[in-house]
PDB file of C-alpha atoms in Angstrom:
ATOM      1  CA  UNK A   1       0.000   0.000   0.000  1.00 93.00           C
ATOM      2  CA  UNK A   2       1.458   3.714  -1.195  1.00 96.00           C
ATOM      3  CA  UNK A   3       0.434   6.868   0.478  1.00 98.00           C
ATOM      4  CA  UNK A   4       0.095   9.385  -2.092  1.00 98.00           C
ATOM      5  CA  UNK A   5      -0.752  12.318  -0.046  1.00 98.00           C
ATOM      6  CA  UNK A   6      -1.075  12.637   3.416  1.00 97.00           C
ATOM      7  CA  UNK A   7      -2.760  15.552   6.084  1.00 97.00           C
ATOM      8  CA  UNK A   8      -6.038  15.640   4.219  1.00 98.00           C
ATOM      9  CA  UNK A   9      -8.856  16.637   6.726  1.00 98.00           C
ATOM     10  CA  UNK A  10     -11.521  13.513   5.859  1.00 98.00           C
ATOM     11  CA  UNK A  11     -10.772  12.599   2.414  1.00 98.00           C
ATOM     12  CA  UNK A  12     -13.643  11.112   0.085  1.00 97.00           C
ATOM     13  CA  UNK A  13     -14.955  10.500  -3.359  1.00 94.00           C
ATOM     14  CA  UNK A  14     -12.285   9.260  -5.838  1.00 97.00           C
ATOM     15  CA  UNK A  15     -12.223   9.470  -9.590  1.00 97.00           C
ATOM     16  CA  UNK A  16     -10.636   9.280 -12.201  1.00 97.00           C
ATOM     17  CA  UNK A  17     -10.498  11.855 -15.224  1.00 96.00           C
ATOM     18  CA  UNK A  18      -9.960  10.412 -18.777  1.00 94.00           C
ATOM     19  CA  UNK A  19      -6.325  12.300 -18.640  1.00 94.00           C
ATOM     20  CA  UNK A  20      -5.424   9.593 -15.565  1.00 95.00           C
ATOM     21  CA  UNK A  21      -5.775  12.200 -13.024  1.00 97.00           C
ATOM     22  CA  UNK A  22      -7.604  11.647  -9.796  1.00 98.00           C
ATOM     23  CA  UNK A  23     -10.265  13.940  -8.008  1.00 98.00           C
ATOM     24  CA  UNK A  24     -10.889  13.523  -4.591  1.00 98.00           C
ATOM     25  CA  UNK A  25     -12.689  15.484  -1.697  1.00 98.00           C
ATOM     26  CA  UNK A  26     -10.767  16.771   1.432  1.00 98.00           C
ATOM     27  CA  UNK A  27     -14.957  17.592   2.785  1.00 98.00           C
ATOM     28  CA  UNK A  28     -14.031  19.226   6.568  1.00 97.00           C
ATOM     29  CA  UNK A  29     -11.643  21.382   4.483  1.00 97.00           C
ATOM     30  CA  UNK A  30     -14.320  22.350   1.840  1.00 98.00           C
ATOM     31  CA  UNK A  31     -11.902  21.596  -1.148  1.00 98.00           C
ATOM     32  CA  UNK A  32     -11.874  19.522  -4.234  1.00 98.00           C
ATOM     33  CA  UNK A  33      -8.018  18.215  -4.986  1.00 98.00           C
ATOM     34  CA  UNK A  34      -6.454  17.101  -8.005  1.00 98.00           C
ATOM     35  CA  UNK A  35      -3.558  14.543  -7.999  1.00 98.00           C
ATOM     36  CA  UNK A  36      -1.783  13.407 -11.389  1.00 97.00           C
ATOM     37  CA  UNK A  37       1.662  12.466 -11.671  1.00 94.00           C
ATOM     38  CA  UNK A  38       2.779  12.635  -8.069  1.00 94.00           C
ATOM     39  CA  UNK A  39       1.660  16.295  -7.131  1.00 96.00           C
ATOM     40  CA  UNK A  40      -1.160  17.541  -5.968  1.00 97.00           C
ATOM     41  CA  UNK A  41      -3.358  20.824  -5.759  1.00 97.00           C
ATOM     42  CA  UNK A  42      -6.117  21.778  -3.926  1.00 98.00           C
ATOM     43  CA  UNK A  43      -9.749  24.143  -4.984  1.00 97.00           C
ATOM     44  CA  UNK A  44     -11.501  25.696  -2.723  1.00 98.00           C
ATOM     45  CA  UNK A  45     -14.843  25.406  -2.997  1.00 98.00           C
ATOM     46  CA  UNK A  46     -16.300  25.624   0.807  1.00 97.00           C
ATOM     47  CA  UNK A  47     -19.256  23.580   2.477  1.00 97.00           C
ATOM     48  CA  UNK A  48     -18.230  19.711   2.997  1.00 98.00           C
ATOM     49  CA  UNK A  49     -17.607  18.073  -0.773  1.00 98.00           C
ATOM     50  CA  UNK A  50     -18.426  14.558  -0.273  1.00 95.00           C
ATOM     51  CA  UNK A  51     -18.578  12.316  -3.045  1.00 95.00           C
ATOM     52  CA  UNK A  52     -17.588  12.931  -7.131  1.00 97.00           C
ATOM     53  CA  UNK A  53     -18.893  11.810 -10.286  1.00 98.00           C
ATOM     54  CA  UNK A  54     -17.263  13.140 -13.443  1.00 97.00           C
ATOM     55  CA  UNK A  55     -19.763  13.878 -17.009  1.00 96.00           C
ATOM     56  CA  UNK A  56     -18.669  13.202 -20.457  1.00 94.00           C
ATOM     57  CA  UNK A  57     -17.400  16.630 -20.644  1.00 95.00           C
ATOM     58  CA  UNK A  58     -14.796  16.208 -17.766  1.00 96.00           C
ATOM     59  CA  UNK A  59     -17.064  17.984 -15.231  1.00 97.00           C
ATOM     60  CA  UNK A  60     -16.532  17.361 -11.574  1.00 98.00           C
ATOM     61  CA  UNK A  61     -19.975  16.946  -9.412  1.00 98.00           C
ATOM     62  CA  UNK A  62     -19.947  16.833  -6.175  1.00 98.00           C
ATOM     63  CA  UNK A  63     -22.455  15.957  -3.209  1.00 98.00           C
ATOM     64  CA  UNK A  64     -22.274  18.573  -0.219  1.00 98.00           C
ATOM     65  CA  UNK A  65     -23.889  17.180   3.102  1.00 96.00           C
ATOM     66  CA  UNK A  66     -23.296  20.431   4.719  1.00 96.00           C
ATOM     67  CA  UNK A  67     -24.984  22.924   1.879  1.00 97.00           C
ATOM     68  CA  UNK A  68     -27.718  19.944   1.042  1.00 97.00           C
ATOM     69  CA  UNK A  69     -26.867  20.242  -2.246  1.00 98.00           C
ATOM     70  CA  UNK A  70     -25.325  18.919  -5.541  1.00 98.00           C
ATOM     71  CA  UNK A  71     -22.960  21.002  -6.682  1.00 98.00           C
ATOM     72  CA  UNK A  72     -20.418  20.872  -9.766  1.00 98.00           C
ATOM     73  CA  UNK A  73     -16.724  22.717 -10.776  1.00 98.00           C
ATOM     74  CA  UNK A  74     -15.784  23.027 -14.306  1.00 97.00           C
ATOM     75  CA  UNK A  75     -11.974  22.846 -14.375  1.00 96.00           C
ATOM     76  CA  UNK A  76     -11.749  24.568 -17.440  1.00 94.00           C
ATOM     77  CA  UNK A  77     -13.401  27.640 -16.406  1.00 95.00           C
ATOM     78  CA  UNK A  78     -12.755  27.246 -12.563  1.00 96.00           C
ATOM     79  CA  UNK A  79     -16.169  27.845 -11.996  1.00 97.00           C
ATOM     80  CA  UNK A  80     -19.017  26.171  -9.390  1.00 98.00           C
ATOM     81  CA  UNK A  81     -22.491  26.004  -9.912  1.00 98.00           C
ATOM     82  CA  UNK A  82     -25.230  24.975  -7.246  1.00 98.00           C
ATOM     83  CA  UNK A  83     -27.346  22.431  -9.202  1.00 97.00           C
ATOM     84  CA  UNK A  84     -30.261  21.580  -6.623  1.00 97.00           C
ATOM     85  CA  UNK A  85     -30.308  21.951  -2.797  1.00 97.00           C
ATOM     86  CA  UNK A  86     -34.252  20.873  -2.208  1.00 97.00           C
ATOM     87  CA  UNK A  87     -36.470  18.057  -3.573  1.00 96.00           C
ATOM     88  CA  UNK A  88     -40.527  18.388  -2.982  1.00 92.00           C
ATOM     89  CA  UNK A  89     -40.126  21.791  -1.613  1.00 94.00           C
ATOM     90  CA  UNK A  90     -37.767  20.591   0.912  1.00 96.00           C
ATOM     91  CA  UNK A  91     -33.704  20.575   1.529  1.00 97.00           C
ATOM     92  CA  UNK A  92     -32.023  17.581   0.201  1.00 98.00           C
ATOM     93  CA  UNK A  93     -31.125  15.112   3.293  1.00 97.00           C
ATOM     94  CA  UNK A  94     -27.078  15.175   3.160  1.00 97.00           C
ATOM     95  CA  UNK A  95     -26.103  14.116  -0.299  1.00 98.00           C
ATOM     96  CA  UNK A  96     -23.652  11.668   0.299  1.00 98.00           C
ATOM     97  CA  UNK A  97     -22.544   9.734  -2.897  1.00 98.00           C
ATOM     98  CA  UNK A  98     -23.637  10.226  -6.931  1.00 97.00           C
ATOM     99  CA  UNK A  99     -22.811   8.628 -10.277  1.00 98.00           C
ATOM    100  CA  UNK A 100     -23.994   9.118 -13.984  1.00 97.00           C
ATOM    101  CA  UNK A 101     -25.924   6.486 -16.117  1.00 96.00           C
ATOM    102  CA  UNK A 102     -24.923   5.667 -19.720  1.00 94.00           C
ATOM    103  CA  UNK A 103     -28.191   8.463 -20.835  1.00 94.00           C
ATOM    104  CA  UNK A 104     -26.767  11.226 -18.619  1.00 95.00           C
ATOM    105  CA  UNK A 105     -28.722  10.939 -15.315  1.00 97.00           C
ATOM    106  CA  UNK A 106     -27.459  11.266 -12.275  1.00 98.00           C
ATOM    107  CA  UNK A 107     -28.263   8.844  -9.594  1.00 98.00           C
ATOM    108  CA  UNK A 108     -27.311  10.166  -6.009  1.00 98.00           C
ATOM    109  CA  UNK A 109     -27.432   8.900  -2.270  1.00 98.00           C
ATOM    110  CA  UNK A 110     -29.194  11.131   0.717  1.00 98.00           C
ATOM    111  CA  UNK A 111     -28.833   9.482   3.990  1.00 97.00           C
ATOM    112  CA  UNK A 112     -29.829  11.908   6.387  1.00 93.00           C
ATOM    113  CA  UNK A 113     -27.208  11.956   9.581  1.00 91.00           C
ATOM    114  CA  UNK A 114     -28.489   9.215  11.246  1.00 93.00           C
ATOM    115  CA  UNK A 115     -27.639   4.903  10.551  1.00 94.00           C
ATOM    116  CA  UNK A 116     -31.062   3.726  12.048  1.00 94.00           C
ATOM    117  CA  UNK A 117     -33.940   6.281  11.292  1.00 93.00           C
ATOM    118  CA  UNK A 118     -34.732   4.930   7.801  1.00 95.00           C
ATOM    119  CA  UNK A 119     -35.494   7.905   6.038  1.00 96.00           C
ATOM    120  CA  UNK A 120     -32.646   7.841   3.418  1.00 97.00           C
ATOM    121  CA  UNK A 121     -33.674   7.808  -0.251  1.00 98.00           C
ATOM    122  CA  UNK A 122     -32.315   7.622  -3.964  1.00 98.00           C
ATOM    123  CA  UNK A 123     -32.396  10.126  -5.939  1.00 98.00           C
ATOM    124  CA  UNK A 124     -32.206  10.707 -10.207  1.00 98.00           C
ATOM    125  CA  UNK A 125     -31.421  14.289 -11.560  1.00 97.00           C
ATOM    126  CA  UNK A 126     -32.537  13.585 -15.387  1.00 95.00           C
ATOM    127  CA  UNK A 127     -30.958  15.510 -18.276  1.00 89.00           C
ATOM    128  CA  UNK A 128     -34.397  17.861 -18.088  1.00 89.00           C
ATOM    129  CA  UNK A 129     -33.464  18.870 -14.740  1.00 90.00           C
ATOM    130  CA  UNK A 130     -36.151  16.927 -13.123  1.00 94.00           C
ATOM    131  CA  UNK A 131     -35.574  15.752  -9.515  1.00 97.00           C
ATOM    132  CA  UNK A 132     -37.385  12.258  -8.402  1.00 97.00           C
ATOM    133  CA  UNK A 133     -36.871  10.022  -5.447  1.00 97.00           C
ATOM    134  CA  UNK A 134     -36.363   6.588  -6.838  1.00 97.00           C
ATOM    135  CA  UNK A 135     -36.307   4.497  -3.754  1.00 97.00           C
ATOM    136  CA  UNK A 136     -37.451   5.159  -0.187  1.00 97.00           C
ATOM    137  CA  UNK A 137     -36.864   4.033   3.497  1.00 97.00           C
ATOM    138  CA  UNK A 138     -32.970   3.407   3.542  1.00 98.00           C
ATOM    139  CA  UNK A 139     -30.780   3.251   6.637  1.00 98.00           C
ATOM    140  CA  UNK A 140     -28.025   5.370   5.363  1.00 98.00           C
ATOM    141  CA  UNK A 141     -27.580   4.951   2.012  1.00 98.00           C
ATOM    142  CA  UNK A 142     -23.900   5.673   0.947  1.00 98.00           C
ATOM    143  CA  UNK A 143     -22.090   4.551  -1.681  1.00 98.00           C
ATOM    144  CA  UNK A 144     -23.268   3.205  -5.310  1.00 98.00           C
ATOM    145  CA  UNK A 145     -21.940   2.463  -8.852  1.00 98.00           C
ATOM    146  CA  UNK A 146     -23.505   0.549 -11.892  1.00 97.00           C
ATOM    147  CA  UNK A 147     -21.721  -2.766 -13.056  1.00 97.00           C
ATOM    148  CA  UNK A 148     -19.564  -3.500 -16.631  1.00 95.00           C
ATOM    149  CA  UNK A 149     -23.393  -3.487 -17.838  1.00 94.00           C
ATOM    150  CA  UNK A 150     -24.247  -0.208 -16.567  1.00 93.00           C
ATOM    151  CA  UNK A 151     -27.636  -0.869 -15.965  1.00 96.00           C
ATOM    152  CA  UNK A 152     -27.342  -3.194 -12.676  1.00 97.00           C
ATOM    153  CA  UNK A 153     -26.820  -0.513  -9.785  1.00 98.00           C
ATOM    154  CA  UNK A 154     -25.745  -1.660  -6.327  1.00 98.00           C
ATOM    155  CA  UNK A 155     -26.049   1.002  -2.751  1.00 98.00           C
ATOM    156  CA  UNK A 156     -24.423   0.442  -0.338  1.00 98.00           C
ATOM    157  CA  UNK A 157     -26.441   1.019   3.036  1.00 98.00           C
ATOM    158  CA  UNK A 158     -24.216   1.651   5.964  1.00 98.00           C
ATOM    159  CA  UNK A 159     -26.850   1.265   8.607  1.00 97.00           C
ATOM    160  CA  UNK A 160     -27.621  -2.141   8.137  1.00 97.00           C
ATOM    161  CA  UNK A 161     -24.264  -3.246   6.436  1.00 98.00           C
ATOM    162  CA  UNK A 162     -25.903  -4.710   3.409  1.00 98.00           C
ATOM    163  CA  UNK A 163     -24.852  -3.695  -0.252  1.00 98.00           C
ATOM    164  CA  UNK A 164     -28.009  -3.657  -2.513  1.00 98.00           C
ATOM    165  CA  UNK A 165     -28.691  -4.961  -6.287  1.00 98.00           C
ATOM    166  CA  UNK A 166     -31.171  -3.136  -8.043  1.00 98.00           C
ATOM    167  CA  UNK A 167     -31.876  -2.614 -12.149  1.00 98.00           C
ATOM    168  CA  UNK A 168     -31.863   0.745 -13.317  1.00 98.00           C
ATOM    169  CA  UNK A 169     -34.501   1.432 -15.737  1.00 96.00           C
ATOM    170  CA  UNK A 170     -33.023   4.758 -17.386  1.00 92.00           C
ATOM    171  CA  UNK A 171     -36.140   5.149 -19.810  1.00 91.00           C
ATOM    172  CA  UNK A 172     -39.067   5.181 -16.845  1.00 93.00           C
ATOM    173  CA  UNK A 173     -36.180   6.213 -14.570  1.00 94.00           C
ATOM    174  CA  UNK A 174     -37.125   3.510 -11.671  1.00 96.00           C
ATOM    175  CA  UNK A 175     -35.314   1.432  -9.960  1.00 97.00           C
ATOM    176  CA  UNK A 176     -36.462  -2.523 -10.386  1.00 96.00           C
ATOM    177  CA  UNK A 177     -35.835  -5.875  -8.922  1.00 97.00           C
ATOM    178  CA  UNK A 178     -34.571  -4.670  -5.788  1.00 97.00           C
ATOM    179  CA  UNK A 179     -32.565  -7.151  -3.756  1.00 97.00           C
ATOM    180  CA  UNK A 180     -30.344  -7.387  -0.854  1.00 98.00           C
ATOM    181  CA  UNK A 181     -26.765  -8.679  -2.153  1.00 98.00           C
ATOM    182  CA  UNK A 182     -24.255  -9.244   0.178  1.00 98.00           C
ATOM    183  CA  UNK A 183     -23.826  -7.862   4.332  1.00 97.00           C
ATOM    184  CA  UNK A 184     -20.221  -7.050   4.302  1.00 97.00           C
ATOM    185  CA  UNK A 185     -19.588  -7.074   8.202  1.00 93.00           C
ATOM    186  CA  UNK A 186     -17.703  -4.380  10.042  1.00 90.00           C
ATOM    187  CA  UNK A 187     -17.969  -2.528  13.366  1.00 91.00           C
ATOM    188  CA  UNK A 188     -19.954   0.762  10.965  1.00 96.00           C
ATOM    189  CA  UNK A 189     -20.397  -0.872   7.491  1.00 96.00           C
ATOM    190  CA  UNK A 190     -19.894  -0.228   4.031  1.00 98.00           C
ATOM    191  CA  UNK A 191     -18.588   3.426   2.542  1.00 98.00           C
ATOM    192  CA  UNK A 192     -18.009   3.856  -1.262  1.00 98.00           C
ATOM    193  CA  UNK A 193     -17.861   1.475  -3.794  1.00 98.00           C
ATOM    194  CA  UNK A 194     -16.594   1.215  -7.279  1.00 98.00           C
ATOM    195  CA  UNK A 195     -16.408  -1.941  -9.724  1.00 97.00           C
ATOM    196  CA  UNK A 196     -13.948  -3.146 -12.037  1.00 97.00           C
ATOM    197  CA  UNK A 197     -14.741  -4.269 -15.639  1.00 95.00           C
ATOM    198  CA  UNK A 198     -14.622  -7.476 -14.522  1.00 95.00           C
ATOM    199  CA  UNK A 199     -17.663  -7.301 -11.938  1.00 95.00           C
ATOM    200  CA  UNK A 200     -15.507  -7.395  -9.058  1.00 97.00           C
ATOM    201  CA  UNK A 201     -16.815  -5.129  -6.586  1.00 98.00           C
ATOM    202  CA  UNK A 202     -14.972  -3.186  -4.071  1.00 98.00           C
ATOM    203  CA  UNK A 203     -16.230  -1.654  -0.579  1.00 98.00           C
ATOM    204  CA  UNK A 204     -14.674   0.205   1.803  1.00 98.00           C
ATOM    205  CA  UNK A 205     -15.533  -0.435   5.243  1.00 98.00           C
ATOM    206  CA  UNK A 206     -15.681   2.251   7.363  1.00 97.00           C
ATOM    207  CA  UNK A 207     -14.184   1.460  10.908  1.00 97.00           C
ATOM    208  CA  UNK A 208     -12.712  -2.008  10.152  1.00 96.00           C
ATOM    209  CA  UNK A 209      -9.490  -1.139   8.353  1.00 97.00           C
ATOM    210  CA  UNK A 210     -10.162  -2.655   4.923  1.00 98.00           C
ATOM    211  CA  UNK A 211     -11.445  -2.589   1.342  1.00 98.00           C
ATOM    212  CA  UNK A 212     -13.794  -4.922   0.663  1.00 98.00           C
ATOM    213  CA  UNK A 213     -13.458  -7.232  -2.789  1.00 98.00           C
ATOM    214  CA  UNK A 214     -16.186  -8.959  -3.660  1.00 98.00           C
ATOM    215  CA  UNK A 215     -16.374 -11.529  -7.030  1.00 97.00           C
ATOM    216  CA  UNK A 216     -20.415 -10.866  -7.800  1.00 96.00           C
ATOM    217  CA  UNK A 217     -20.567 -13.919  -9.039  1.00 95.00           C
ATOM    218  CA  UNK A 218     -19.858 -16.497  -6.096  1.00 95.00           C
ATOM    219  CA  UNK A 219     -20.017 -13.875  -3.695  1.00 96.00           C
ATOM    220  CA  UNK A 220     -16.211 -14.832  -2.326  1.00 96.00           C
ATOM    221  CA  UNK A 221     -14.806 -12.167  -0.666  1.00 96.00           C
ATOM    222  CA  UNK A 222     -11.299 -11.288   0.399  1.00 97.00           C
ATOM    223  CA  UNK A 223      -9.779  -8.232   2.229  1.00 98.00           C
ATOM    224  CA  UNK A 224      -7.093  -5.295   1.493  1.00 98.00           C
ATOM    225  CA  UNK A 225      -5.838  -4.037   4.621  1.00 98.00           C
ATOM    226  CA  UNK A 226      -5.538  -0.393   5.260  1.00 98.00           C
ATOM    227  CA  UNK A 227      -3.463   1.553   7.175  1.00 96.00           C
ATOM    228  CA  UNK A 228      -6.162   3.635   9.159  1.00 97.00           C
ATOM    229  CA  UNK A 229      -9.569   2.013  10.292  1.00 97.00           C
ATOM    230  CA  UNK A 230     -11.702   4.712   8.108  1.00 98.00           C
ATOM    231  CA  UNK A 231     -11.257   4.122   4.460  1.00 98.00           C
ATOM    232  CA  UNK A 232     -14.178   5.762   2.766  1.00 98.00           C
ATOM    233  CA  UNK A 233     -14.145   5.063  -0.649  1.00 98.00           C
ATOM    234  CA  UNK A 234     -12.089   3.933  -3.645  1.00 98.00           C
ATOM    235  CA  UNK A 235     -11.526   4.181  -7.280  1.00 98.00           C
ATOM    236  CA  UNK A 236      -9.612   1.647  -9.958  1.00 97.00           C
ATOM    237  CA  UNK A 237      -7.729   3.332 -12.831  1.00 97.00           C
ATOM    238  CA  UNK A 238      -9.680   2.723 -16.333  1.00 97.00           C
ATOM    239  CA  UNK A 239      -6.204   1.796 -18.068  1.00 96.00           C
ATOM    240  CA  UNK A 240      -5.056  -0.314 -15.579  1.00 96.00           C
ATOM    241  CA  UNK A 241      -2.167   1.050 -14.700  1.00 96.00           C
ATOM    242  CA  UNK A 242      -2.384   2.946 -11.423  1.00 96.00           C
ATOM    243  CA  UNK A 243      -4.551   0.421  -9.391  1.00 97.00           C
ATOM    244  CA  UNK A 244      -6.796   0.997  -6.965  1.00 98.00           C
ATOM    245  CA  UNK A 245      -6.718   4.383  -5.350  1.00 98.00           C
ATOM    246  CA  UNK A 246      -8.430   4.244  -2.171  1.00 98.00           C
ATOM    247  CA  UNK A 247      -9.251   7.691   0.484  1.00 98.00           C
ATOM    248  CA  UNK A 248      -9.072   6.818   4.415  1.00 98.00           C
ATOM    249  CA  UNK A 249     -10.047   9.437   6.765  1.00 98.00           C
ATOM    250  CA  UNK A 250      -8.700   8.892  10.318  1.00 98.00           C
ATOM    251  CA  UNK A 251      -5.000   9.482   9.003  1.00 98.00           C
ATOM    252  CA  UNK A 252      -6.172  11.854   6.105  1.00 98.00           C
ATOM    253  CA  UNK A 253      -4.586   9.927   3.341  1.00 98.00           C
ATOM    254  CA  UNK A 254      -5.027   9.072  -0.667  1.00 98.00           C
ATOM    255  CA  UNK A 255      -3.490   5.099  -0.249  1.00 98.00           C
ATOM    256  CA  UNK A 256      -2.512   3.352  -3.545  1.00 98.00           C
ATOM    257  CA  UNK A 257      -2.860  -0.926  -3.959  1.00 98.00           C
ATOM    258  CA  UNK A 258      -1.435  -2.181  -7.151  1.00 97.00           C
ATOM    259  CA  UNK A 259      -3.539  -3.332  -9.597  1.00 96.00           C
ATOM    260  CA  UNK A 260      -3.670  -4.112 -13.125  1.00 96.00           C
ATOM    261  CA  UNK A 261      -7.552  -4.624 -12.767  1.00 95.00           C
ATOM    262  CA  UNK A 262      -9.492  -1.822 -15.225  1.00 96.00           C
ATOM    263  CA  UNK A 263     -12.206   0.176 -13.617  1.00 95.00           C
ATOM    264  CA  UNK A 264     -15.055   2.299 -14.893  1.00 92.00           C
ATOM    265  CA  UNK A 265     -14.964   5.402 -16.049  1.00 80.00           C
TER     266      UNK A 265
END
């Protein structure tokens, strides 16, 4: 395991850019930071950045749990735009986690603050700027990414440590044949999660000191140690060449595991 960068106050959200360079959150700092080819910079852009998803256009979006928003920063202009802070007339419930569909949606998590009230939903932002809750009555949804097919979307929910399976159907825009997947274990449960293009899935659990990976077809599971107990999330690089980069919070660091394994962009 490399540390890339160390002193970041509560790293999250990792991605990758199609030029190989990482993104990542530094939320109780309120900056996004950029990391390609050993150096790093950082953007303020206040409130607490949580988790990234990058468009087809190489824009960064970001959750913020603190504004109850989702929010975006175009690194060619520098600029950041507010996209939505309220859904049905009220605030958005901590946006936590978000990703884009093949069509352009976005899919994002809001958990609320709380692992065992059961109010945390799914949310889709369509390409009309239409905001609908997709799914209802979570325990702290976090974390979620499609598979190789894009259409098969898993959540992680941290308050009951399962990781859900669900099919996205991007033309009614509903979530279908929802199923519990796997309980990963772990004294708070599973963070963010990415996928290779090989379907294996990785988690990281927060408070047990590891990453998660999980072969979706047997459901065999085997564990990457971290150095600190509070590894948030994780990315794999689409070419295969950087590995898996994964953020861990109680030290503050970006961690690299070697890995030839593709991921998603």
């Amino acid at each position: 395991m490399n540390i890339l960068i160390e002193g970041l106050l509560f790293p999250e959200g990792p991605a990758f850019d199609r030029a190989g360079g990482i993104w990542l959150v530094e939320k109780e700092a309120g900056n996004l930071v950029y990391y390609k080819d050993n150096q790093h910079s950082r953007i303020t852009v206040g409130g607490h950045p949580n988790g990234i998803a990058i468009d087809k256009k190489g824009v960064i979006w970001f959750c913020d749990s603190q504004q109850n928003s989702i929010r975006r920063y175009d690194p060619f202009d520098k600029t950041t735009t507010t996209i939505v802070t309220e859904i049905a007339g009220n605030p958005l419930k901590m946006p936590n986690d978000l990703c884009f569909d093949t069509d352009g949606n976005l899919l994002f998590t809001c958990p609320g603050n709380d692992l065992e009230d059961g109010t945390g939903y799914l949310c889709c932002l369509n390409k009309q700027d239409e905001l609908t809750k997709i799914h209802t009555g979570l325990f702290y949804p976090n974390g979620l990414a499609f598979a190789a097919d894009k259409r098969t979307l898993f959540v992680a929910e941290t308050g009951t440590k399962w990781i859900w399976k669900m099919h996205w159907n991007s033309l009614t825009q509903q979530v279908e044949n929802i199923e519990k997947f796997i309980e990963t274990g772990g004294s708070i449960g599973p963070d963010g999660i990415a996928f290779d293009q090989d379907n294996q899935l990785y988690a990281a659990i927060y408070g047990s000191q590891h990453i998660l990976s999980i072969n979706t077809k047997n459901k065999t599971t085997e564990k990457i140690p971290t150095p600190g107990k509070n590894p948030t999330n994780c990315a794999l690089d689409p070419k295969g060449i950087q590995g898996l980069m994964i953020t861990e919070a109680e030290k503050g660091q970006l961690l690299q595991w070697n890995s030839t394994k593709k991921g998603l962009l």
